[in-house]
CSV table of C-alpha atoms in Angstrom, one decimal:
chain,number,residue,atom,x,y,z
A,29,MET,CA,15.9,99.0,29.7
A,30,HIS,CA,14.2,96.5,31.8
A,31,PHE,CA,12.1,95.3,28.8
A,32,GLY,CA,15.1,94.8,26.6
A,33,LYS,CA,16.8,92.6,29.2
A,34,PHE,CA,13.8,90.4,29.3
A,35,ASN,CA,13.8,90.0,25.5
A,36,PHE,CA,17.4,89.1,25.5
A,37,VAL,CA,16.9,86.2,28.0
A,38,ALA,CA,13.9,84.9,26.0
A,39,ALA,CA,15.9,84.8,22.8
A,40,ILE,CA,18.7,82.8,24.4
A,41,VAL,CA,16.2,80.2,25.8
A,42,LEU,CA,14.4,79.9,22.5
A,43,THR,CA,17.7,79.3,20.6
A,44,MET,CA,18.7,76.5,23.0
A,45,SER,CA,15.3,74.8,22.7
A,46,LEU,CA,15.4,74.8,18.9
A,47,GLY,CA,18.9,73.4,18.9
A,48,ALA,CA,18.0,70.6,21.2
A,49,PHE,CA,15.0,69.6,19.1
A,50,ALA,CA,17.0,69.8,15.9
A,51,GLN,CA,19.6,67.4,17.2
A,52,GLY,CA,16.9,65.0,18.4
A,53,VAL,CA,18.9,64.1,21.5
A,54,PHE,CA,16.8,64.0,24.6
A,55,GLU,CA,16.3,61.4,27.3
A,56,GLY,CA,14.0,58.5,26.4
A,57,SER,CA,13.9,59.2,22.7
A,58,GLY,CA,15.7,55.9,21.8
A,59,GLU,CA,17.6,57.6,19.0
A,60,GLU,CA,21.3,58.0,18.5
A,61,GLU,CA,23.3,60.7,16.7
A,62,ASP,CA,23.9,59.7,13.2
A,63,SER,CA,24.4,62.3,10.5
A,64,SER,CA,23.6,59.7,7.7
A,65,CYS,CA,20.3,58.7,9.2
A,66,VAL,CA,17.1,60.2,7.8
A,67,GLY,CA,13.5,59.2,8.7
A,68,ASP,CA,11.6,57.7,11.6
A,69,GLY,CA,13.5,54.4,11.8
A,70,CYS,CA,16.8,56.1,12.6
A,71,GLY,CA,18.7,54.6,15.5
A,72,ILE,CA,16.8,51.3,15.5
A,73,GLU,CA,18.9,48.2,14.6
A,74,ILE,CA,17.1,45.3,13.0
A,75,PRO,CA,18.3,42.1,14.7
A,76,THR,CA,19.9,39.5,12.4
A,77,GLN,CA,20.1,35.8,12.9
A,78,ALA,CA,23.5,36.1,14.6
A,79,ASN,CA,22.5,38.6,17.2
A,80,GLN,CA,19.1,37.0,17.7
A,81,THR,CA,20.7,34.0,19.2
A,82,GLY,CA,23.5,35.7,21.1
A,83,SER,CA,22.4,39.3,21.6
A,84,THR,CA,23.0,40.9,25.0
A,85,ASN,CA,22.0,44.5,24.1
A,86,ASP,CA,19.2,44.6,26.6
A,87,THR,CA,21.4,43.6,29.5
A,88,GLU,CA,24.3,45.9,28.5
A,89,ASN,CA,22.3,49.1,28.3
A,90,THR,CA,21.0,48.8,31.9
A,91,GLU,CA,21.4,52.5,32.5
A,92,ASN,CA,18.3,53.2,30.4
A,93,GLY,CA,16.3,50.8,32.5
A,94,PRO,CA,12.9,49.2,31.7
A,95,VAL,CA,11.8,52.3,29.7
A,96,GLN,CA,14.6,51.8,27.1
A,97,SER,CA,13.7,48.1,26.6
A,98,ALA,CA,10.0,48.8,26.2
A,99,THR,CA,10.8,51.5,23.6
A,100,ASP,CA,13.0,49.2,21.6
A,101,SER,CA,10.5,46.4,21.6
A,102,ALA,CA,7.7,48.7,20.4
A,103,THR,CA,9.9,50.1,17.7
A,104,VAL,CA,11.0,46.7,16.4
A,105,THR,CA,7.4,45.5,16.4
A,106,ALA,CA,6.3,48.4,14.3
A,107,ALA,CA,8.9,47.7,11.6
A,108,SER,CA,7.5,47.8,8.1
A,109,PRO,CA,6.8,44.5,6.2
A,110,ALA,CA,9.3,45.5,3.5
A,111,ASP,CA,12.1,45.5,6.1
A,112,SER,CA,11.0,42.0,7.4
A,113,ALA,CA,10.9,40.6,3.8
A,114,SER,CA,14.3,42.0,3.0
A,115,ASN,CA,15.7,40.5,6.2
A,116,VAL,CA,14.4,37.0,5.3
A,117,ASP,CA,15.7,37.3,1.7
A,118,SER,CA,19.1,38.2,3.0
A,119,LYS,CA,19.4,34.9,4.8
A,120,PRO,CA,21.9,32.4,3.3
A,121,ALA,CA,20.5,29.7,1.1
A,122,SER,CA,21.6,27.0,3.6
A,123,ASN,CA,19.4,28.5,6.3
A,124,THR,CA,16.3,29.0,4.1
A,125,ALA,CA,16.6,25.3,3.0
A,126,ASP,CA,15.7,24.3,6.6
A,127,TYR,CA,12.1,25.4,6.0
A,128,PHE,CA,11.6,22.7,3.4
A,129,ASP,CA,11.4,18.9,3.8
A,130,ASP,CA,14.2,16.8,2.4
A,131,GLU,CA,13.7,15.6,-1.1
A,132,ASP,CA,13.8,11.9,0.0
A,133,SER,CA,11.0,12.5,2.5
A,134,ARG,CA,8.6,13.8,-0.1
A,135,PRO,CA,5.9,11.3,-1.1
A,136,THR,CA,6.5,9.3,-4.2
A,137,PHE,CA,3.7,7.9,-6.4
A,138,VAL,CA,4.1,4.6,-8.3
A,139,ASN,CA,1.9,2.4,-10.3
A,140,GLU,CA,0.9,-0.9,-8.7
A,141,THR,CA,-1.5,-3.7,-9.4
A,142,ALA,CA,-4.1,-5.0,-7.1
A,143,ALA,CA,-1.9,-8.0,-6.3
A,144,ASP,CA,0.9,-5.7,-5.4
A,145,TYR,CA,-1.4,-3.6,-3.2
A,146,ARG,CA,-2.6,-6.8,-1.4
A,147,ALA,CA,1.0,-7.9,-0.9
A,148,ARG,CA,2.0,-4.6,0.5
A,149,LYS,CA,-1.0,-4.2,2.8
A,150,GLU,CA,-1.7,-7.7,3.9
A,151,GLY,CA,1.7,-9.6,3.6
A,152,PHE,CA,3.2,-12.3,1.4
A,153,SER,CA,0.7,-15.0,2.3
A,154,LYS,CA,-2.3,-12.9,1.3
A,155,SER,CA,-0.9,-12.1,-2.1
A,156,ILE,CA,-1.4,-15.8,-3.2
A,157,GLN,CA,-4.7,-16.3,-5.0
A,158,PHE,CA,-6.6,-19.5,-4.2
A,159,GLY,CA,-9.5,-20.9,-6.2
A,160,PHE,CA,-11.3,-23.9,-7.6
A,161,ARG,CA,-11.2,-25.0,-11.3
A,162,ALA,CA,-13.7,-27.1,-13.2
A,163,ALA,CA,-13.1,-28.2,-16.8
A,164,GLY,CA,-14.2,-30.5,-19.5
A,165,GLY,CA,-12.8,-31.5,-22.9
A,166,ILE,CA,-11.6,-34.1,-25.2
A,167,SER,CA,-8.6,-36.5,-25.5
A,168,LEU,CA,-6.8,-36.8,-28.9
A,169,ASN,CA,-3.9,-38.8,-30.4
A,170,LEU,CA,-2.0,-36.1,-32.3
A,171,LEU,CA,1.5,-37.4,-31.9
A,172,SER,CA,0.8,-41.1,-31.4
A,173,LYS,CA,2.2,-43.9,-33.5
A,174,HIS,CA,0.4,-47.1,-34.7
A,175,THR,CA,-2.9,-45.8,-33.3
A,176,GLU,CA,-5.2,-46.5,-36.1
A,177,GLY,CA,-8.7,-47.0,-34.7
A,178,TRP,CA,-8.3,-44.9,-31.5
A,179,ASN,CA,-11.2,-42.4,-31.2
A,180,VAL,CA,-11.7,-39.1,-29.5
A,181,GLY,CA,-12.1,-39.6,-25.7
A,182,MET,CA,-13.6,-37.6,-22.9
A,183,ASP,CA,-11.7,-35.6,-20.3
A,184,LEU,CA,-13.2,-34.2,-17.0
A,185,GLU,CA,-11.2,-32.3,-14.5
A,186,GLY,CA,-11.7,-30.4,-11.2
A,187,GLY,CA,-9.6,-29.3,-8.3
A,188,ALA,CA,-7.8,-26.5,-6.5
A,189,SER,CA,-5.5,-23.9,-8.0
A,190,ALA,CA,-3.2,-21.2,-6.6
A,191,LYS,CA,-1.4,-18.3,-8.2
A,192,LEU,CA,1.5,-16.3,-6.9
A,193,PRO,CA,2.2,-12.9,-8.5
A,194,LEU,CA,5.8,-12.1,-9.6
A,195,GLY,CA,5.8,-8.4,-10.3
A,196,ASN,CA,3.2,-6.7,-12.5
A,197,ASP,CA,3.1,-9.1,-15.5
A,198,PHE,CA,4.1,-12.6,-14.4
A,199,MET,CA,2.6,-15.2,-12.1
A,200,VAL,CA,3.5,-18.8,-11.0
A,201,ALA,CA,0.4,-21.0,-11.2
A,202,ALA,CA,-0.1,-24.5,-9.8
A,203,GLY,CA,-2.9,-26.8,-9.1
A,204,LEU,CA,-4.0,-30.2,-7.8
A,205,ASP,CA,-6.8,-31.6,-10.0
A,206,PHE,CA,-8.8,-34.8,-10.0
A,207,GLY,CA,-9.2,-36.1,-13.6
A,208,TYR,CA,-11.3,-38.8,-15.2
A,209,ARG,CA,-10.5,-39.8,-18.8
A,210,THR,CA,-12.0,-42.3,-21.2
A,211,TYR,CA,-10.6,-43.7,-24.5
A,212,SER,CA,-12.1,-46.0,-27.1
A,213,TYR,CA,-10.7,-48.2,-29.8
A,214,GLU,CA,-12.4,-49.9,-32.8
A,215,ALA,CA,-10.8,-51.6,-35.8
A,216,ASP,CA,-11.5,-54.3,-38.3
A,217,THR,CA,-9.1,-57.3,-38.8
A,218,ASP,CA,-8.7,-60.0,-41.5
A,219,TYR,CA,-10.7,-62.4,-39.4
A,220,GLY,CA,-13.1,-60.2,-37.4
A,221,HIS,CA,-13.6,-57.0,-35.4
A,222,ASN,CA,-11.9,-55.6,-32.3
A,223,GLU,CA,-13.3,-53.1,-29.8
A,224,ALA,CA,-11.6,-51.7,-26.7
A,225,SER,CA,-12.3,-49.1,-24.0
A,226,LEU,CA,-10.0,-47.6,-21.4
A,227,SER,CA,-10.8,-45.4,-18.5
A,228,GLU,CA,-8.6,-44.0,-15.7
A,229,MET,CA,-8.8,-41.7,-12.7
A,230,LEU,CA,-5.7,-39.7,-11.8
A,231,PHE,CA,-4.4,-36.8,-9.9
A,232,GLU,CA,-2.9,-34.0,-12.1
A,233,ILE,CA,-0.4,-31.4,-11.0
A,234,PRO,CA,-0.1,-28.5,-13.5
A,235,VAL,CA,2.7,-26.0,-12.9
A,236,PHE,CA,3.3,-23.2,-15.3
A,237,LEU,CA,4.5,-19.6,-15.6
A,238,GLN,CA,1.8,-17.2,-16.6
A,239,TYR,CA,2.2,-13.9,-18.4
A,240,ASN,CA,-0.6,-11.3,-18.1
A,241,PHE,CA,-1.1,-9.0,-21.0
A,242,ASP,CA,-3.3,-6.9,-18.7
A,243,GLU,CA,-4.5,-7.1,-15.1
A,244,ASP,CA,-8.0,-7.9,-16.2
A,245,GLY,CA,-7.7,-9.4,-19.7
A,246,PHE,CA,-5.8,-12.1,-21.7
A,247,PHE,CA,-3.0,-14.2,-20.4
A,248,VAL,CA,-0.8,-17.1,-21.6
A,249,GLY,CA,0.9,-19.8,-19.6
A,250,LEU,CA,3.6,-22.4,-20.3
A,251,GLY,CA,4.7,-25.2,-18.1
A,252,LEU,CA,4.5,-28.9,-17.2
A,253,ASN,CA,1.7,-31.3,-16.3
A,254,VAL,CA,2.2,-34.4,-14.2
A,255,GLY,CA,-0.4,-37.1,-14.0
A,256,LEU,CA,-0.4,-39.7,-11.2
A,257,LYS,CA,-2.8,-42.7,-11.9
A,258,MET,CA,-5.1,-43.7,-9.1
A,259,SER,CA,-6.9,-46.5,-10.8
A,260,GLY,CA,-7.6,-47.7,-14.4
A,261,GLU,CA,-9.8,-50.2,-16.1
A,262,THR,CA,-9.7,-51.6,-19.6
A,263,GLU,CA,-11.9,-53.9,-21.6
A,264,PHE,CA,-11.1,-55.6,-24.9
A,265,LYS,CA,-13.8,-57.2,-27.0
A,266,GLN,CA,-12.8,-59.5,-29.9
A,267,THR,CA,-15.1,-60.9,-32.5
A,268,ILE,CA,-14.0,-63.7,-34.8
A,269,ASP,CA,-16.2,-64.3,-37.8
A,270,THR,CA,-14.9,-66.9,-40.3
A,271,LYS,CA,-16.4,-69.8,-42.2
A,272,GLU,CA,-14.9,-72.2,-39.7
A,273,LYS,CA,-15.8,-70.4,-36.4
A,274,HIS,CA,-17.8,-67.5,-35.1
A,275,TYR,CA,-17.4,-66.4,-31.5
A,276,LYS,CA,-17.0,-63.3,-29.3
A,277,ASP,CA,-14.6,-62.9,-26.5
A,278,LYS,CA,-14.3,-60.2,-23.8
A,279,ARG,CA,-11.2,-59.7,-21.7
A,280,ASN,CA,-10.7,-57.2,-18.8
A,281,ASN,CA,-7.5,-55.4,-17.8
A,282,THR,CA,-5.4,-56.7,-20.6
A,283,MET,CA,-4.2,-53.2,-21.5
A,284,PRO,CA,-2.6,-51.8,-18.3
A,285,THR,CA,-1.8,-48.0,-18.4
A,286,ALA,CA,1.3,-46.3,-17.1
A,287,GLY,CA,1.4,-45.1,-13.5
A,288,VAL,CA,2.9,-41.6,-14.3
A,289,GLU,CA,2.2,-39.3,-17.3
A,290,LEU,CA,4.4,-36.3,-18.0
A,291,GLY,CA,3.6,-33.7,-20.6
A,292,GLY,CA,3.9,-30.1,-21.7
A,293,LEU,CA,1.2,-27.5,-20.9
A,294,LEU,CA,-0.1,-24.5,-22.8
A,295,ASP,CA,-2.8,-22.3,-21.1
A,296,LEU,CA,-4.7,-19.5,-22.8
A,297,GLY,CA,-7.1,-17.6,-20.7
A,298,TYR,CA,-9.1,-14.4,-19.9
A,299,VAL,CA,-9.6,-12.8,-16.5
A,300,VAL,CA,-13.2,-11.7,-16.4
A,301,ASN,CA,-12.9,-10.1,-13.0
A,302,LYS,CA,-11.1,-10.7,-9.7
A,303,HIS,CA,-13.2,-13.8,-9.0
A,304,ILE,CA,-13.8,-15.5,-12.4
A,305,VAL,CA,-11.2,-16.7,-14.9
A,306,VAL,CA,-11.8,-18.8,-18.0
A,307,ASP,CA,-9.1,-20.7,-19.9
A,308,LEU,CA,-8.4,-23.2,-22.6
A,309,ARG,CA,-5.7,-25.7,-21.4
A,310,MET,CA,-3.9,-28.0,-23.7
A,311,VAL,CA,-1.6,-30.8,-22.5
A,312,GLN,CA,0.6,-32.9,-24.8
A,313,ASN,CA,1.9,-36.0,-23.0
A,314,LEU,CA,5.4,-37.2,-23.7
A,315,THR,CA,5.0,-40.6,-22.2
A,316,ASN,CA,3.1,-43.6,-23.5
A,317,LEU,CA,-0.3,-44.2,-22.0
A,318,LEU,CA,0.0,-48.0,-22.5
A,319,ASN,CA,2.4,-50.0,-20.4
A,320,GLN,CA,4.1,-52.0,-23.2
A,321,ASP,CA,6.0,-54.2,-20.8
A,322,VAL,CA,2.9,-56.0,-19.6
A,323,ILE,CA,0.3,-55.5,-22.3
A,324,ALA,CA,-1.4,-58.7,-23.3
A,325,GLU,CA,-3.1,-57.8,-26.6
A,326,SER,CA,-1.0,-58.6,-29.6
A,327,THR,CA,-2.8,-56.2,-31.8
A,328,LEU,CA,-1.7,-53.2,-29.6
A,329,MET,CA,1.8,-54.2,-28.7
A,330,LYS,CA,3.3,-51.7,-31.1
A,331,THR,CA,1.0,-48.9,-30.1
A,332,LYS,CA,2.6,-45.7,-28.8
A,333,LEU,CA,-0.2,-43.7,-27.3
A,334,LEU,CA,1.0,-40.2,-26.7
A,335,THR,CA,-2.3,-38.6,-25.7
A,336,SER,CA,-3.3,-34.9,-26.2
A,337,HIS,CA,-5.9,-33.2,-24.0
A,338,ALA,CA,-7.8,-30.0,-24.6
A,339,THR,CA,-10.1,-28.7,-21.8
A,340,LEU,CA,-12.2,-25.6,-21.4
A,341,GLY,CA,-12.3,-24.5,-17.7
A,342,VAL,CA,-13.6,-21.9,-15.3
A,343,THR,CA,-11.7,-20.9,-12.2
A,344,PHE,CA,-13.4,-19.3,-9.2
A,345,LEU,CA,-10.9,-17.3,-7.2
A,346,LEU,CA,-11.5,-16.6,-3.5
């Protein structure tokens, strides 16, 4: 009788213990009753972006004290990577876009020439290319009138040049050259023989637009050339040989030249490297070399000397 009473009390205690563990409700467990929850993660709420910024769960459940907060933190930390990935994927597209730079801020890559690079890095003044040009060539009379007897002359030039890039393919080129030219004339007449020589020193100002087929390669230029005479000398020799008389006469400065010459310019060249450029420059003057208003030689009064110049030059760029 006494043994049966003890067995009855033990059965009641065992039944209550099993019921408590089956429900999973005990102090400090951190779990809540939820008939739809199965697994170790039951009762733990994964915080979203909304309650991350304004959550007050830790302050509201103050009855559980520090033990409850520590348990929640440990449980959230132990969340599986799959849960974290699904949480990130569930964010709106507008929120995930904040993790990337704006499209306008992404670096852009463009093609630029060496001149453009210098202009961008060093400023406008450094983009201008300065150099010195030396050239030599000949003077012709391709479009002249009444110029029988005029021979090929000599043309020497040298001076400073500058080029300003305009985009990737075009340049504006200009120069200030010192030139020395010579011309010669020889013709027979009914009563003798005439010879003449002409030389002049002048400043030349070529200005033209240059098109580059390649950065280092061929180019072509088209523009104007202005010549300003510094000084000039002429000499005219006349020989008269007839039955009645025979004599020679020499007269100086009886064929004065014009003070200003204006012509068209064609420049064909090749860029060897960033410091050396070779070119063939052709100038066709549109003004008469001889000043017909004050010329004193009757045999040349109708001469219209429209000179042509072809020079081969080398430019050394700084």
